């Protein structure tokens, strides 16, 4: 390998060539560059049509209505809009929130903010597999619980949570349910006609689209009005003001449509890659899988290397672009909050690395990564 093998798809994905074509076609004078809110001329109508086409493409992936899709700058903003907005909208009914300790920081910090504003929070730990269990949520419910937030697929371990079961419980108890689906959209089927989730956060850059754009699904029958967190011109049904970036939105739509069309094919390919990788590396005595094989998406593998410092191991693998955990935490040396919430010791959490495969990963790269890892472990492991 002449350049490092990219195995950090859980942090971000490169744009698909088809998506790049759509993106660039909305930038120049000859393209679809106009402000979608400029409804007094042809160029604005054209841009608005591109935005609405993309809204339909995103809605189709979720089997949703286009009126349920609100554009944001990414999943982080979508999480903030959903959690803060829903809590404020329902504060007269109650001020208790249930949230998993394994969530992305965008969710955890939003809930922490609400706690500072007088809301009470019950933090629940996931199972050892990484899944957030319905049983734990049921035990945490109080008479004034108004919101539950749990991610569909964990960004560090790939653990899948049964959001349908939680949604049914929340719905039957009159509690709003928010799901961070940044890691599952385009990788697992999310059918909002079957799964009665009230709000779903998604973004483009985990699905081979550009960074800086995302969306929040808000179920039209949820029975509440979501107050804006960003105010201005009243765009997006008054829920999110700001000039819409036609190029990013059109590209996100194209990315979601493409992901929808090859979802099963990609799932199978990544499952094969995960099996090859684990078969090779799990034979080493110091390797421990964090989570489970069956209960996680195939594109993410989180491993602890007992007796080996994670940062040392990372430095010893310069030809592998991998992560010590969530990209948002990679600058710190503290143990992963996700792993420790699963019961992994701080020492073992500090020796963990995340490998994530994607659309452009090849079998040769997977085999190279496994060989490289085992070779280094043979030198470092005691």
Coordinates of C-alpha atoms in Angstrom, one line a residue:
X1 CA 0.0 0.0 0.0
X2 CA 1.4 3.4 -1.1
X3 CA -1.0 5.4 1.0
X4 CA -2.7 4.7 4.3
X5 CA -5.8 2.5 4.0
X6 CA -8.9 4.5 5.1
X7 CA -10.9 2.6 7.7
X8 CA -12.6 5.5 9.5
X9 CA -15.9 5.6 7.6
X10 CA -17.8 6.0 10.9
X11 CA -16.1 9.4 11.3
X12 CA -16.9 10.5 7.8
X13 CA -17.3 9.2 4.3
X14 CA -15.9 10.6 1.1
X15 CA -18.5 11.9 -1.4
X16 CA -19.7 9.4 -3.9
X17 CA -18.7 10.5 -7.5
X18 CA -22.4 10.7 -8.4
X19 CA -23.0 12.9 -5.5
X20 CA -20.1 15.2 -6.4
X21 CA -21.7 15.7 -9.9
X22 CA -24.9 16.9 -8.3
X23 CA -23.1 19.1 -5.8
X24 CA -20.9 20.9 -8.4
X25 CA -23.9 21.4 -10.7
X26 CA -25.4 23.8 -8.2
X27 CA -22.4 26.1 -7.8
X28 CA -21.8 28.1 -11.0
X29 CA -23.8 30.7 -12.9
X30 CA -24.6 28.0 -15.5
X31 CA -25.8 25.7 -12.8
X32 CA -28.5 25.7 -10.1
X33 CA -26.9 28.3 -7.8
X34 CA -29.8 30.5 -6.8
X35 CA -31.4 31.1 -3.4
X36 CA -34.4 28.7 -3.1
X37 CA -36.3 31.4 -1.2
X38 CA -36.1 33.8 -4.3
X39 CA -39.5 32.9 -5.7
X40 CA -39.8 35.9 -7.9
X41 CA -37.7 34.5 -10.8
X42 CA -36.8 31.4 -12.8
X43 CA -33.4 30.8 -11.0
X44 CA -35.1 30.8 -7.6
X45 CA -37.8 28.4 -8.8
X46 CA -35.2 26.1 -10.2
X47 CA -33.2 26.1 -6.9
X48 CA -36.4 25.5 -4.9
X49 CA -37.3 22.6 -7.2
X50 CA -33.8 21.0 -6.5
X51 CA -34.3 21.5 -2.7
X52 CA -37.8 19.9 -2.8
X53 CA -36.5 17.0 -4.9
X54 CA -33.8 16.3 -2.3
X55 CA -36.4 16.6 0.5
X56 CA -38.4 13.9 -1.3
X57 CA -35.3 11.7 -1.7
X58 CA -34.5 12.0 2.0
X59 CA -38.2 11.3 2.9
X60 CA -38.2 8.2 0.7
X61 CA -35.3 6.7 2.6
X62 CA -37.3 7.1 5.8
X63 CA -40.6 6.3 4.2
X64 CA -41.8 9.6 5.4
X65 CA -43.8 12.6 4.1
X66 CA -41.8 15.5 2.7
X67 CA -43.5 17.8 5.1
X68 CA -41.8 15.9 7.9
X69 CA -38.3 16.7 6.8
X70 CA -36.5 19.9 8.2
X71 CA -33.1 20.8 6.8
X72 CA -30.3 21.5 9.2
X73 CA -26.5 21.9 9.1
X74 CA -26.0 18.3 10.2
X75 CA -27.0 15.7 12.8
X76 CA -25.5 17.8 15.6
X77 CA -27.9 20.7 14.9
X78 CA -30.7 18.3 14.3
X79 CA -30.1 16.7 17.7
X80 CA -30.1 20.1 19.4
X81 CA -33.2 21.2 17.6
X82 CA -35.0 18.0 18.5
X83 CA -34.0 17.7 22.1
X84 CA -34.1 21.3 23.2
X85 CA -37.2 22.1 21.1
X86 CA -39.2 19.1 22.3
X87 CA -38.3 19.6 25.9
X88 CA -39.3 23.3 25.8
X89 CA -42.5 22.4 23.9
X90 CA -43.6 19.9 26.5
X91 CA -42.2 21.6 29.7
X92 CA -45.7 22.4 30.9
X93 CA -46.5 18.7 30.9
X94 CA -43.3 17.6 32.6
X95 CA -39.6 18.2 32.9
X96 CA -38.1 14.7 33.1
X97 CA -35.8 13.3 30.3
X98 CA -34.4 9.8 29.8
X99 CA -31.1 9.5 27.9
X100 CA -28.4 6.8 27.4
X101 CA -24.9 7.5 28.6
X102 CA -23.6 6.0 25.3
X103 CA -25.0 8.8 23.1
X104 CA -23.1 11.1 20.8
X105 CA -21.8 14.2 22.6
X106 CA -24.3 16.3 20.6
X107 CA -27.1 14.6 22.4
X108 CA -25.4 14.3 25.8
X109 CA -24.4 18.0 25.9
X110 CA -27.9 19.1 24.8
X111 CA -29.4 17.1 27.6
X112 CA -26.8 18.5 30.0
X113 CA -27.8 22.0 29.0
X114 CA -31.5 21.2 29.7
X115 CA -30.5 19.8 33.1
X116 CA -28.9 23.2 33.9
X117 CA -32.1 24.8 32.9
X118 CA -34.1 22.9 35.5
X119 CA -35.0 19.7 33.8
X120 CA -34.3 16.4 35.6
X121 CA -32.5 13.6 33.7
X122 CA -32.2 9.9 34.3
X123 CA -29.1 8.6 32.6
X124 CA -29.1 4.9 31.7
X125 CA -26.2 2.6 30.8
X126 CA -26.4 0.4 27.8
X127 CA -26.1 -3.4 28.0
X128 CA -22.7 -5.0 27.6
X129 CA -23.5 -5.4 24.0
X130 CA -23.9 -1.7 23.6
X131 CA -27.7 -1.8 23.0
X132 CA -30.0 0.5 25.0
X133 CA -32.6 -1.8 26.4
X134 CA -36.3 -1.2 26.7
X135 CA -36.2 -2.7 30.2
X136 CA -33.8 0.0 31.4
X137 CA -36.0 2.7 29.9
X138 CA -39.2 1.3 31.4
X139 CA -37.5 1.4 34.9
X140 CA -36.5 5.0 34.4
X141 CA -39.9 6.4 33.4
X142 CA -41.5 8.8 35.8
X143 CA -44.9 10.5 35.8
X144 CA -43.4 13.7 34.3
X145 CA -41.2 12.0 31.7
X146 CA -41.7 14.0 28.4
X147 CA -38.7 12.8 26.3
X148 CA -36.6 9.8 25.6
X149 CA -33.5 10.0 23.4
X150 CA -31.6 6.9 22.2
X151 CA -29.4 6.4 19.1
X152 CA -30.2 3.8 16.6
X153 CA -26.6 2.7 15.9
X154 CA -23.7 3.6 18.2
X155 CA -20.9 5.5 16.5
X156 CA -18.1 3.8 18.4
X157 CA -19.3 0.2 18.6
X158 CA -21.9 -0.1 15.9
X159 CA -24.4 -1.5 18.5
X160 CA -28.0 -1.6 17.2
X161 CA -30.8 -0.5 19.5
X162 CA -34.3 -1.8 19.0
X163 CA -35.9 1.6 18.4
X164 CA -39.2 0.1 17.3
X165 CA -39.7 -1.5 20.7
X166 CA -38.8 1.8 22.5
X167 CA -41.0 3.8 20.1
X168 CA -44.0 1.6 20.8
X169 CA -43.5 1.9 24.6
X170 CA -43.0 5.7 24.4
X171 CA -46.0 6.1 22.1
X172 CA -48.3 4.1 24.5
X173 CA -47.1 6.3 27.4
X174 CA -47.5 9.6 25.7
X175 CA -43.7 10.3 25.7
X176 CA -41.8 11.8 22.8
X177 CA -39.0 9.7 21.4
X178 CA -36.0 11.1 19.6
X179 CA -33.5 8.9 17.7
X180 CA -30.0 9.9 16.5
X181 CA -29.8 7.9 13.2
X182 CA -26.6 9.5 11.8
X183 CA -24.9 6.1 11.8
X184 CA -27.9 4.0 10.6
X185 CA -29.5 6.1 7.8
X186 CA -28.7 4.4 4.5
X187 CA -27.2 1.4 6.3
X188 CA -30.3 -0.1 8.0
X189 CA -34.0 0.1 7.0
X190 CA -35.8 2.9 8.8
X191 CA -39.5 2.8 8.0
X192 CA -41.3 5.6 9.8
X193 CA -44.7 4.1 8.8
X194 CA -43.8 1.1 11.0
X195 CA -41.6 2.7 13.6
X196 CA -43.5 5.5 15.4
X197 CA -40.4 7.6 16.3
X198 CA -41.3 11.3 16.8
X199 CA -37.9 12.8 15.7
X200 CA -35.0 11.4 13.8
X201 CA -31.7 13.1 13.2
X202 CA -29.7 12.3 10.0
X203 CA -26.8 13.9 8.1
X204 CA -25.2 13.6 4.7
X205 CA -21.5 13.1 5.5
X206 CA -22.0 9.6 7.0
X207 CA -23.9 8.5 3.8
X208 CA -21.3 9.6 1.1
X209 CA -22.6 13.1 0.9
X210 CA -21.0 16.5 1.8
X211 CA -20.4 17.8 5.3
X212 CA -22.4 20.7 6.6
X213 CA -25.9 19.5 5.8
X214 CA -28.4 17.2 7.6
X215 CA -32.1 16.9 8.4
X216 CA -34.5 16.3 11.2
X217 CA -37.5 14.2 10.7
X218 CA -40.5 15.4 12.8
X219 CA -43.5 13.1 12.7
X220 CA -46.5 15.2 11.7
X221 CA -48.8 13.2 14.0
X222 CA -46.6 13.7 17.0
X223 CA -49.0 16.3 18.4
X224 CA -46.5 19.0 19.3
X225 CA -45.0 22.1 17.7
X226 CA -41.2 22.2 17.7
X227 CA -39.9 25.7 18.6
X228 CA -37.0 27.0 16.6
X229 CA -33.4 27.1 18.0
X230 CA -32.2 29.3 15.1
X231 CA -34.4 32.3 14.3
X232 CA -34.5 34.5 11.3
X233 CA -36.7 34.4 8.1
X234 CA -39.0 31.7 9.3
X235 CA -37.7 29.0 6.8
X236 CA -38.5 25.3 7.2
X237 CA -42.0 25.8 8.5
X238 CA -40.6 28.2 11.1
X239 CA -38.5 25.5 12.7
X240 CA -35.1 26.4 11.3
X241 CA -34.3 29.8 9.7
X242 CA -31.4 30.4 7.3
X243 CA -30.8 30.5 3.6
X244 CA -30.8 26.9 2.3
X245 CA -27.5 25.7 0.7
X246 CA -28.9 24.3 -2.5
X247 CA -25.7 22.5 -3.5
X248 CA -25.4 20.6 -0.2
X249 CA -29.0 19.8 0.0
X250 CA -29.2 18.5 -3.5
X251 CA -26.1 16.4 -2.9
X252 CA -27.6 15.0 0.3
X253 CA -30.7 14.0 -1.6
X254 CA -28.7 12.2 -4.2
X255 CA -26.6 10.5 -1.5
X256 CA -29.7 9.2 0.3
X257 CA -31.3 8.0 -3.0
X258 CA -28.2 6.1 -3.9
X259 CA -27.8 4.6 -0.4
X260 CA -31.5 3.5 -0.6
X261 CA -30.9 1.7 -3.9
X262 CA -27.9 -0.3 -2.8
X263 CA -28.6 -0.7 0.9
X264 CA -28.9 -4.5 0.9
X265 CA -25.9 -4.9 -1.4
X266 CA -23.6 -2.8 0.8
X267 CA -24.8 -4.5 4.0
X268 CA -23.8 -7.9 2.5
X269 CA -20.4 -6.7 1.3
X270 CA -19.5 -5.1 4.6
X271 CA -20.7 -8.2 6.5
X272 CA -18.2 -10.2 4.5
X273 CA -15.5 -7.8 5.2
X274 CA -16.2 -7.8 8.9
X275 CA -16.1 -11.6 9.0
X276 CA -12.8 -11.7 7.2
X277 CA -11.3 -9.1 9.5
X278 CA -12.5 -10.6 12.8
X279 CA -11.6 -14.2 11.8
X280 CA -8.0 -13.1 11.4
X281 CA -7.5 -10.7 14.3
X282 CA -9.6 -12.4 17.0
X283 CA -7.2 -15.3 17.0
X284 CA -4.7 -13.1 18.8
X285 CA -4.9 -13.7 22.6
X286 CA -5.0 -10.0 23.5
X287 CA -7.9 -9.0 21.3
X288 CA -11.4 -8.4 22.8
X289 CA -14.5 -7.4 20.8
X290 CA -16.4 -4.6 22.4
X291 CA -20.1 -5.3 21.8
X292 CA -21.3 -8.2 19.7
X293 CA -21.1 -9.4 16.1
X294 CA -24.8 -10.0 15.5
X295 CA -26.1 -7.0 17.4
X296 CA -24.0 -4.4 15.5
X297 CA -23.8 -3.0 12.0
X298 CA -21.1 -4.7 9.8
X299 CA -19.3 -1.5 9.1
X300 CA -18.0 -0.8 12.6
X301 CA -15.6 -3.0 14.7
X302 CA -14.4 -1.8 18.1
X303 CA -11.6 -3.8 19.7
X304 CA -9.7 -3.7 23.0
X305 CA -6.1 -4.9 23.0
X306 CA -5.4 -6.1 26.5
X307 CA -2.1 -5.0 27.8
X308 CA -1.4 -2.7 24.8
X309 CA -1.8 1.1 25.0
X310 CA -4.2 2.3 22.3
X311 CA -2.3 5.4 21.4
X312 CA 1.0 3.4 21.1
X313 CA -0.8 0.9 18.8
X314 CA -2.3 3.7 16.8
X315 CA 1.1 5.2 16.2
X316 CA 2.5 1.8 15.2
X317 CA -0.1 1.5 12.4
X318 CA 0.8 4.5 10.2
X319 CA -0.6 2.8 7.1
X320 CA -4.1 2.4 8.6
X321 CA -6.4 5.5 9.0
X322 CA -8.3 4.3 12.1
X323 CA -9.7 5.9 15.2
X324 CA -9.3 5.6 18.9
X325 CA -13.1 6.2 19.2
X326 CA -15.4 9.0 18.3
X327 CA -13.8 11.7 16.1
X328 CA -15.3 14.3 18.5
X329 CA -13.2 12.8 21.3
X330 CA -10.1 11.9 19.4
X331 CA -8.0 14.9 20.7
X332 CA -8.4 13.7 24.3
X333 CA -6.7 10.9 26.2
X334 CA -9.7 10.1 28.5
X335 CA -11.3 6.7 28.1
X336 CA -14.4 6.5 25.8
X337 CA -17.6 7.3 27.6
X338 CA -19.4 4.8 25.4
X339 CA -17.1 1.9 26.4
X340 CA -17.1 2.7 30.1
X341 CA -20.9 3.0 30.1
X342 CA -20.9 -0.6 28.7
X343 CA -18.9 -1.8 31.7
X344 CA -15.5 -1.8 30.0
X345 CA -12.7 -0.8 32.5
X346 CA -11.0 2.5 32.0
X347 CA -7.7 0.8 31.3
X348 CA -9.3 -1.5 28.6
X349 CA -11.2 1.5 27.1
X350 CA -7.9 3.3 26.7
X351 CA -6.5 0.4 24.7
X352 CA -9.4 0.3 22.3
X353 CA -9.5 1.2 18.6
X354 CA -12.3 1.5 16.1
X355 CA -12.1 0.1 12.6
X356 CA -14.9 1.1 10.2
X357 CA -15.3 -0.1 6.6
X358 CA -17.3 1.5 3.8
X359 CA -18.4 1.7 0.2
X360 CA -14.9 2.1 -1.3
X361 CA -13.2 -0.4 1.0
X362 CA -11.7 -3.4 -0.8
X363 CA -11.2 -7.0 0.3
X364 CA -7.4 -6.5 -0.2
X365 CA -7.5 -3.5 2.2
X366 CA -9.3 -5.4 4.8
X367 CA -6.8 -8.3 4.6
X368 CA -3.9 -5.8 4.7
X369 CA -5.4 -4.1 7.8
X370 CA -5.8 -7.4 9.6
X371 CA -2.3 -8.6 8.7
X372 CA -0.8 -5.2 9.8
X373 CA -2.6 -5.3 13.1
X374 CA -1.6 -8.8 13.9
X375 CA 2.0 -8.2 13.0
X376 CA 2.2 -5.2 15.3
X377 CA 0.4 -7.0 18.1
X378 CA 2.9 -9.8 18.0
X379 CA 5.6 -7.2 18.7
X380 CA 3.7 -5.1 21.3
X381 CA 1.5 -7.6 23.2
X382 CA 2.9 -9.1 26.4

